[in-house]
Short mmCIF file of C-alpha atoms in Angstrom, two decimals:
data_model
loop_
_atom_site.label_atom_id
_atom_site.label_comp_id
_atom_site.label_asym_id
_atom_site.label_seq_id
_atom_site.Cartn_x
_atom_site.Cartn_y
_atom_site.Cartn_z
CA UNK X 1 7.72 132.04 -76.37
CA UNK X 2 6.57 135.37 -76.72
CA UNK X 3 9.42 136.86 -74.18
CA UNK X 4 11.98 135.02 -75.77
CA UNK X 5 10.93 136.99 -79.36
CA UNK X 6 10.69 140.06 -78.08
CA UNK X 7 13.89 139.58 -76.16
CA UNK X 8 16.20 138.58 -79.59
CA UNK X 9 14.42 141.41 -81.43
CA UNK X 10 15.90 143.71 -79.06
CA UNK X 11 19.15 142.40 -78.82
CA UNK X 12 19.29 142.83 -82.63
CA UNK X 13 17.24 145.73 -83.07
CA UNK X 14 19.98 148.72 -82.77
CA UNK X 15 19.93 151.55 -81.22
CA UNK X 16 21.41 153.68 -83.29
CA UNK X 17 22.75 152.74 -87.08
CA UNK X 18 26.17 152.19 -86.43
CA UNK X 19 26.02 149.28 -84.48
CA UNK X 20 26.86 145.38 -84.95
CA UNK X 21 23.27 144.95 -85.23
CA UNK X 22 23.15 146.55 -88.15
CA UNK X 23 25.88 145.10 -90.25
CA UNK X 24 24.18 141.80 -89.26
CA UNK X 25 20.64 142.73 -90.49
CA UNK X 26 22.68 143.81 -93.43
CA UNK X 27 24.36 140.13 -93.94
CA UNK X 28 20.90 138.57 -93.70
CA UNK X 29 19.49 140.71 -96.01
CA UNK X 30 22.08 139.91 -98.92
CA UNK X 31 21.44 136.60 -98.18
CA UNK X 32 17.97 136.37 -98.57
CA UNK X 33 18.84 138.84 -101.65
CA UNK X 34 21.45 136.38 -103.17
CA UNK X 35 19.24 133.49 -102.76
CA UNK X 36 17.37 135.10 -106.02
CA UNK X 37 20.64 135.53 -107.73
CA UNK X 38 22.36 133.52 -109.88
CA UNK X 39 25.93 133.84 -111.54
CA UNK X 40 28.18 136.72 -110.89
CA UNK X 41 25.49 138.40 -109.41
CA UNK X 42 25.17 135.92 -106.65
CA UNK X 43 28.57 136.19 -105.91
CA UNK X 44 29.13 139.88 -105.26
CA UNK X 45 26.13 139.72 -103.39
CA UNK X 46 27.12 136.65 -101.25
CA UNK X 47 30.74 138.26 -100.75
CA UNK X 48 28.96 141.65 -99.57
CA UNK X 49 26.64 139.68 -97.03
CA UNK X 50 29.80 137.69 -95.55
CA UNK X 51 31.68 141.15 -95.42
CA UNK X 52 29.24 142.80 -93.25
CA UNK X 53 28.66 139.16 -91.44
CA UNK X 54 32.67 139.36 -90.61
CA UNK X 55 32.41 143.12 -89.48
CA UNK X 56 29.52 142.38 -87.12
CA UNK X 57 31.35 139.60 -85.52
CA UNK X 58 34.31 141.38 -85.58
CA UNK X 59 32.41 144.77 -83.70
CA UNK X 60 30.63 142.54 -81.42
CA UNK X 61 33.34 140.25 -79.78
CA UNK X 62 34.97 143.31 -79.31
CA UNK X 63 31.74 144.85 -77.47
CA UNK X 64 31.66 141.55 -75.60
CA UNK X 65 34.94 141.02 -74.70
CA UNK X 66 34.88 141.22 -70.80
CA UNK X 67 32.24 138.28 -71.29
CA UNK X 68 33.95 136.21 -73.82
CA UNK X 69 37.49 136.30 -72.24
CA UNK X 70 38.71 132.76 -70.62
CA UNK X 71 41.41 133.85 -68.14
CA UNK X 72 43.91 135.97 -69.38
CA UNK X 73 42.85 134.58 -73.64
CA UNK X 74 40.70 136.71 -75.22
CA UNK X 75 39.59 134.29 -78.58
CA UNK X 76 37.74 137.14 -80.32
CA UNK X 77 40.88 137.27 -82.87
CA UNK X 78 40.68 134.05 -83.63
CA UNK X 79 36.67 133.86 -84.19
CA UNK X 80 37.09 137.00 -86.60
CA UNK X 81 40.09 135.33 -88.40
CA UNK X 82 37.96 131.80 -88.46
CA UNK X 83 35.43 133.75 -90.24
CA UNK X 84 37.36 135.25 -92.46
CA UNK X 85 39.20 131.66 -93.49
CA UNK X 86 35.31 131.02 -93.81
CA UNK X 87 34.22 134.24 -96.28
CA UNK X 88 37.87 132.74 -98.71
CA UNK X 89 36.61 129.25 -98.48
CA UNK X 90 32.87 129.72 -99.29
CA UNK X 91 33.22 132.28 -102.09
CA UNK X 92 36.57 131.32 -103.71
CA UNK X 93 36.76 127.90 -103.85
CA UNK X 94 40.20 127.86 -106.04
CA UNK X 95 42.40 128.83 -102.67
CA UNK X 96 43.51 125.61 -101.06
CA UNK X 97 41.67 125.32 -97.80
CA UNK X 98 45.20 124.02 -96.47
CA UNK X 99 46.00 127.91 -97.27
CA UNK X 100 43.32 129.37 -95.35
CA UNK X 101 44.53 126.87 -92.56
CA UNK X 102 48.16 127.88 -92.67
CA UNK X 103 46.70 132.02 -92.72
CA UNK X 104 44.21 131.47 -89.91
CA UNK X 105 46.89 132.02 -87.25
CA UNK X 106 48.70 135.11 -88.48
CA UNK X 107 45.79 136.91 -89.44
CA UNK X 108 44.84 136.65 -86.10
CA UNK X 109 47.51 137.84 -84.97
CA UNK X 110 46.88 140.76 -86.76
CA UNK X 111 43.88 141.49 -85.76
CA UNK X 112 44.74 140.83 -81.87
CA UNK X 113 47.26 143.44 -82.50
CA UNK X 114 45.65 145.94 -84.36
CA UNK X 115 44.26 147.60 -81.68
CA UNK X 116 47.72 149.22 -80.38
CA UNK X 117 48.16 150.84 -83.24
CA UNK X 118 44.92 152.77 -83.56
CA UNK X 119 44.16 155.62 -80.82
CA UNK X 120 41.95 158.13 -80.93
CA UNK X 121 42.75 161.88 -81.96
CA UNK X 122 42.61 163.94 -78.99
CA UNK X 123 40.82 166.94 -80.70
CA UNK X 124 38.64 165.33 -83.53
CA UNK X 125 37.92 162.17 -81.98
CA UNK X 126 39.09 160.39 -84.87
CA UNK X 127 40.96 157.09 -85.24
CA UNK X 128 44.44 157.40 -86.12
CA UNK X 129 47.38 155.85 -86.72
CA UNK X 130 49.56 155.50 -83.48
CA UNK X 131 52.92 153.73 -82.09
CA UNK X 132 52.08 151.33 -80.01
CA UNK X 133 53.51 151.94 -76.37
CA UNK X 134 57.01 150.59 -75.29
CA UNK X 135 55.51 148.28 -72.65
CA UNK X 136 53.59 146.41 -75.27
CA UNK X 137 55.84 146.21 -77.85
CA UNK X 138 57.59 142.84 -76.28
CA UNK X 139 53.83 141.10 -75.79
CA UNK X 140 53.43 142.27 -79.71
CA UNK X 141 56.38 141.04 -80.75
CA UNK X 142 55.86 137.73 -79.44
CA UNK X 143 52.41 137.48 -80.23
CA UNK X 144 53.23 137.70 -83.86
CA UNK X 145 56.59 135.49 -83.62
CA UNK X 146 54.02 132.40 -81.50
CA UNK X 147 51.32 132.74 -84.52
CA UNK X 148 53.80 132.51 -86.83
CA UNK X 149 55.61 129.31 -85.35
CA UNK X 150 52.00 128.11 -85.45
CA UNK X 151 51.65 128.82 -88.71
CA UNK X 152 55.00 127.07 -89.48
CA UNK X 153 53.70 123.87 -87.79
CA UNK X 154 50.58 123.65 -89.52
CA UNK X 155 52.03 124.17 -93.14
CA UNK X 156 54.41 121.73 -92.16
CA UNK X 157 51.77 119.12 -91.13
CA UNK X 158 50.47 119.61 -94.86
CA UNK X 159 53.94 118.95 -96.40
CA UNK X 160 54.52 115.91 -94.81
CA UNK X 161 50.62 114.49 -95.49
CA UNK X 162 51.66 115.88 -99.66
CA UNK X 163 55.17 113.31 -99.41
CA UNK X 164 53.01 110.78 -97.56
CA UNK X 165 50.21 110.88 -100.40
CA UNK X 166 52.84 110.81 -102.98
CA UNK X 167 55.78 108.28 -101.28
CA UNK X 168 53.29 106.02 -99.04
CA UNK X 169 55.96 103.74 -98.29
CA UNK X 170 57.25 106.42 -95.96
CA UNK X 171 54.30 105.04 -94.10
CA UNK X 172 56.48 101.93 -92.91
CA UNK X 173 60.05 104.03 -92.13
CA UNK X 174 60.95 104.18 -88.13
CA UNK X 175 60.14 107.80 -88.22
CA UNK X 176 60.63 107.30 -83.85
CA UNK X 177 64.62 108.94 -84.20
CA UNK X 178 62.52 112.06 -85.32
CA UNK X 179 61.61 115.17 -83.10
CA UNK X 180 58.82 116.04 -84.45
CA UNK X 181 57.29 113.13 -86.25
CA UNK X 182 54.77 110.49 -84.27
CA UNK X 183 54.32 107.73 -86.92
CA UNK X 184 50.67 106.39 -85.92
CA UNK X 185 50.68 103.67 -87.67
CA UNK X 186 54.05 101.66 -87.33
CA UNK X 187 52.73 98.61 -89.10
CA UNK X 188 51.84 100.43 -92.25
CA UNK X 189 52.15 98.17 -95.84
CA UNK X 190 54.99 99.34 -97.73
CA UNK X 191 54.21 99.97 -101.65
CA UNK X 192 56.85 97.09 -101.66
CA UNK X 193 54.21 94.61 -101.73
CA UNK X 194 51.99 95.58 -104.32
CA UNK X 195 55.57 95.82 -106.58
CA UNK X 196 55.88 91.99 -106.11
CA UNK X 197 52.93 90.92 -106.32
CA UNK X 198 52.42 92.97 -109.55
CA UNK X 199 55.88 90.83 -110.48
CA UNK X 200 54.44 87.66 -109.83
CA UNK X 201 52.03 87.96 -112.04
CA UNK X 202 54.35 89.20 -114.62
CA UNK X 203 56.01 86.56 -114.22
CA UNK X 204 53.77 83.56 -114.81
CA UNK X 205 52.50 85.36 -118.06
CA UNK X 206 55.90 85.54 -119.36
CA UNK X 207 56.93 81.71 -118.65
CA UNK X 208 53.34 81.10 -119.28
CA UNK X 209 53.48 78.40 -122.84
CA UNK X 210 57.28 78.25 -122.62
CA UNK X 211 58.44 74.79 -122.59
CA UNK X 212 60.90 73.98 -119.50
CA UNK X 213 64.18 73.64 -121.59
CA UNK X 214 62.92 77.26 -122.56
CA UNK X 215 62.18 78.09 -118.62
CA UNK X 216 65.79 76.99 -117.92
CA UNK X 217 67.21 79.01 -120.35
CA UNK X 218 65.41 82.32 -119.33
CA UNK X 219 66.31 81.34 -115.58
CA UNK X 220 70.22 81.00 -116.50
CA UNK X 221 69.93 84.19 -118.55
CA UNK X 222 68.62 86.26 -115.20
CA UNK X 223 70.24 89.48 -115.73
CA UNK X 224 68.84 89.69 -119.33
CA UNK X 225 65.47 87.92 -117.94
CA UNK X 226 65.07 90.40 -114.90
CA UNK X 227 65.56 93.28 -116.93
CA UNK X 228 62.81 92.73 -119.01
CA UNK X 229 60.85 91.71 -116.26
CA UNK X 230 61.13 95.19 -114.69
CA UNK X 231 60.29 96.98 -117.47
CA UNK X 232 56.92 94.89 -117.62
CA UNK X 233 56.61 95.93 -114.14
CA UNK X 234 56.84 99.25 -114.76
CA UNK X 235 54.70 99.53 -117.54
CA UNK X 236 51.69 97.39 -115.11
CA UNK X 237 52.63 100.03 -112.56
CA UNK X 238 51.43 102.43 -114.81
CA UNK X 239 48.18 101.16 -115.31
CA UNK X 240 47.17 100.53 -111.61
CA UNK X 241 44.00 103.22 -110.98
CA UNK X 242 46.32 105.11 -108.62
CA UNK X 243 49.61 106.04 -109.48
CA UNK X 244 52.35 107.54 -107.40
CA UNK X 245 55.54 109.35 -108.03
CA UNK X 246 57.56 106.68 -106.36
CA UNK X 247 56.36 104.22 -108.72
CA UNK X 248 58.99 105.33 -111.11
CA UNK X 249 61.97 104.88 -108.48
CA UNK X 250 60.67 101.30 -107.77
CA UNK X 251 63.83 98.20 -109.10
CA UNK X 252 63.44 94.66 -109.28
CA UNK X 253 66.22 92.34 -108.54
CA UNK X 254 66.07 89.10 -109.13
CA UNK X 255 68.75 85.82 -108.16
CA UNK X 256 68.07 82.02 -108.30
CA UNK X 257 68.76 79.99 -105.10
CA UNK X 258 68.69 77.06 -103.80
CA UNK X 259 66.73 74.12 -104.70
CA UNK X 260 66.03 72.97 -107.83
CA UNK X 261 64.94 76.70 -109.55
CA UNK X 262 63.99 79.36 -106.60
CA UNK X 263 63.81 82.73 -108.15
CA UNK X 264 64.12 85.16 -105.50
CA UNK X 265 62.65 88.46 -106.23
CA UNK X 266 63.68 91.87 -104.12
CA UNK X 267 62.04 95.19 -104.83
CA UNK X 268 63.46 98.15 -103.60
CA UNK X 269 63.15 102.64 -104.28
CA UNK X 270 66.08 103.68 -105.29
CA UNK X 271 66.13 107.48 -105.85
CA UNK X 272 68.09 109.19 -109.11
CA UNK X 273 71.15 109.44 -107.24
CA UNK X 274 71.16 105.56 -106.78
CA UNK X 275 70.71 105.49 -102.86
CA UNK X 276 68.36 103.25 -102.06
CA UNK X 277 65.77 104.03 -99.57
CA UNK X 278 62.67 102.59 -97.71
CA UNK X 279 62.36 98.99 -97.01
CA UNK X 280 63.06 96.07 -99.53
CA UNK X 281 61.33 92.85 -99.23
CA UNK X 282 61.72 90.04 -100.72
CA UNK X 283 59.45 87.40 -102.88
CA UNK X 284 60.64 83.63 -102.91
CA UNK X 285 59.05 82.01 -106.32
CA UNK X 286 59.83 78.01 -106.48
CA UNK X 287 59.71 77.04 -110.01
CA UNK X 288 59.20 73.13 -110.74
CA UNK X 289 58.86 71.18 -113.44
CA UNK X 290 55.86 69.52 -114.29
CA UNK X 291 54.59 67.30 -117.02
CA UNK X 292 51.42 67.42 -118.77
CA UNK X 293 49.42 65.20 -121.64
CA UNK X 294 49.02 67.46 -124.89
CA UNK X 295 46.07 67.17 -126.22
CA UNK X 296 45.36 65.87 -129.72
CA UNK X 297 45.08 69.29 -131.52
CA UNK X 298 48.46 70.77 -130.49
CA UNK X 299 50.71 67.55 -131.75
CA UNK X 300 51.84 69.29 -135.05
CA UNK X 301 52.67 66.82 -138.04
CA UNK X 302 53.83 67.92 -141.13
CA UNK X 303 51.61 66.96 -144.33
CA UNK X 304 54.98 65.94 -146.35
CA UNK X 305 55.68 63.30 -144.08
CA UNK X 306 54.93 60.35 -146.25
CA UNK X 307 54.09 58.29 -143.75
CA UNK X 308 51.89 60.02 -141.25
CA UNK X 309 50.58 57.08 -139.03
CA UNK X 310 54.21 55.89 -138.37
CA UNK X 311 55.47 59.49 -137.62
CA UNK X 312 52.22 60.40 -135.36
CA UNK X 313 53.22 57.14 -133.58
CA UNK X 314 56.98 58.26 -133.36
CA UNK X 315 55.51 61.76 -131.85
CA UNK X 316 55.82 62.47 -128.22
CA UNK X 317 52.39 62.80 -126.11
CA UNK X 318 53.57 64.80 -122.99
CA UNK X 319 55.69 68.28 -122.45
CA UNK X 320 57.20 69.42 -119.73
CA UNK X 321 56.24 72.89 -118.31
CA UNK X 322 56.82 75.05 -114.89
CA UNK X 323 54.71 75.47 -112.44
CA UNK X 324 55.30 78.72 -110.00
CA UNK X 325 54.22 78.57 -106.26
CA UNK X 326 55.78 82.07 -104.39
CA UNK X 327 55.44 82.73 -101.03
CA UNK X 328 54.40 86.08 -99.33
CA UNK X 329 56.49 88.73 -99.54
CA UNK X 330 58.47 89.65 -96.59
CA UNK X 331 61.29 92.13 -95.36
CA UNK X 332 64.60 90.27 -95.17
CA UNK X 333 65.32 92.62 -92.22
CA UNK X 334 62.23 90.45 -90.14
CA UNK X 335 63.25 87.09 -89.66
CA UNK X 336 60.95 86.88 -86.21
CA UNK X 337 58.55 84.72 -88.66
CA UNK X 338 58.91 82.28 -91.47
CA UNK X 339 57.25 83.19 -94.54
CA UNK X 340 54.23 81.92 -95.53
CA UNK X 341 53.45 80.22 -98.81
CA UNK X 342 50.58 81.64 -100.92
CA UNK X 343 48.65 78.95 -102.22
CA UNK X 344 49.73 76.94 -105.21
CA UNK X 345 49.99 79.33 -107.99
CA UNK X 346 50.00 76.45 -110.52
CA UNK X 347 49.50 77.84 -114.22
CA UNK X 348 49.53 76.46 -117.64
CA UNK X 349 52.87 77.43 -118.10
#
């Protein structure tokens, strides 16, 4: 145990002062420094201790680099640009870490290609800005123009994971006619779903108490009806605990079918230039008739009757209401399967 001390205190004991070893001694002592700080003062001293942390990685890869080089790759670049993605993350939390991952790539690139244009001065032995040599100018050139492209690719991930947070029924598109787009998940729930069954409820409270002549009437009257269904829909849209931007683009159609009264509901996006997009499904809602025994308290009679027994008698006992039973939604486009019918969705309605 003894060897193995005495052998890291002389790896990091320098030789002479301007060495790696001493910018890292330097980074370890601002952090033990810092860890007494508090407030602004902790920060500048944090940001100097990763500053000299970066330049001691950055001297010593470079130091090491016959060691550390797989092949014909030499990765110190991209350790010294990791770090520094580290040092922006750590002590400014505001940037966007999808930044720093987007940056990593170029500023490596940089710093691979740094070197070329640094040479020493003949005469003073000082460093000094230089053209890089014509042979290296193409491996330069295409160093940059590859980080870049990766760059490119990796902001481009983070776009498409932003329209996928914000439209999540992209999630069920056949993104497979697409170059450079693997959908993982093929079977992914379209926001569809959640639209209906948000509708279905919707729509049993706003049949719920109507007598049927009154359910007829508001079936017959569907454009008016629907309308004011999807408004209701919106506005319960609003108040689900996560709301998207799509939610605004979502429409409700609505058509009865056959059978007695099937309401058929369809939800769809369609986008401010009216082109619809993304998958529609449909809702089948069977609404029946069904008859009921009022109870004593709501049989209104009016006190001027004069004779109340032989009116009460007259008075009928029973009223007629819907019942809704709707089946799962599905996409019209699927017909492999026969829907499935939820289970009776019966209400005092």
């Amino acid at each position: 145990m003894k060897d193995v001390l005495l052998d890291i205190r002389k790896t990091l004991q320098p030789d002479r002062w301007d060495s790696w070893q001493t910018l890292m001694l330097m980074a370890v002592f601002s952090a033990v420094l810092g860890s007494f700080a508090t407030g602004l003062t902790q920060i500048i001293i944090s940001s100097c201790g990763w500053i000299w942390l970066v330049l001691s990685v950055w001297w010593v890869v470079y130091d090491y680099k016959k060691q550390i080089t797989l092949g014909f790759w030499f990765p110190g670049p991209w350790i010294v640009g990791g770090m520094m993605a580290l040092f922006l993350s750590s002590n400014f939390p505001i940037i966007p870490k999808s930044a720093l991952l987007i940056l990593w790539a170029p500023v490596s690139a940089a710093i691979a290609v740094l070197p070329n244009f640094i040479q020493s001065n003949k005469v003073s032995k000082e460093p000094e800005w230089a053209k890089p040599m014509l042979t290296k100018r193409q491996g330069i050139l295409l160093l940059v123009l590859s980080h870049l492209l990766i760059a490119c690719w990796v902001q481009f991930y983070f776009l498409l994971q932003t329209w996928l947070m914000a439209y999540p029924s992209l999630r069920a598109e056949n993104l497979g006619r697409g170059n450079f787009i693997v959908n993982l998940q093929p079977e992914a729930d379209t926001r569809a779903k959640d639209v209906l069954k948000i509708s279905e409820a919707a729509l049993k409270d706003e049949l719920k108490g109507k007598s049927w002549p009154e359910v007829e009437r508001w079936l017959l009257e569907t454009n008016r009806s629907m309308a004011k269904l999807q408004d209701e829909v919106q506005i319960r849209l609003g108040q689900q605990p996560v709301r998207f931007p799509e939610d605004d683009w979502w429409k409700l159609d609505g058509k009865v079918t056959g059978g007695e009264y099937d309401l058929q509901l369809q939800a769809y996006l369609q986008r401010p230039n009216t082109q619809r997009m993304g998958h529609n499904m449909t809702m089948l809602c069977r609404i029946n008739p069904k008859t009921i025994t009022l109870p004593p308290e709501k049989i209104a009679i009016r006190t001027e009757d004069v004779n109340l027994r032989e009116v009460a008698k007259n008075l009928p006992r029973f009223k007629t209401i819907a019942t809704i039973k709707c089946e799962a939604p599905n996409d019209p486009s699927d017909r492999s399967s026969p829907p499935q019918v939820q289970d009776d969705a019966t209400t005092g309605i």
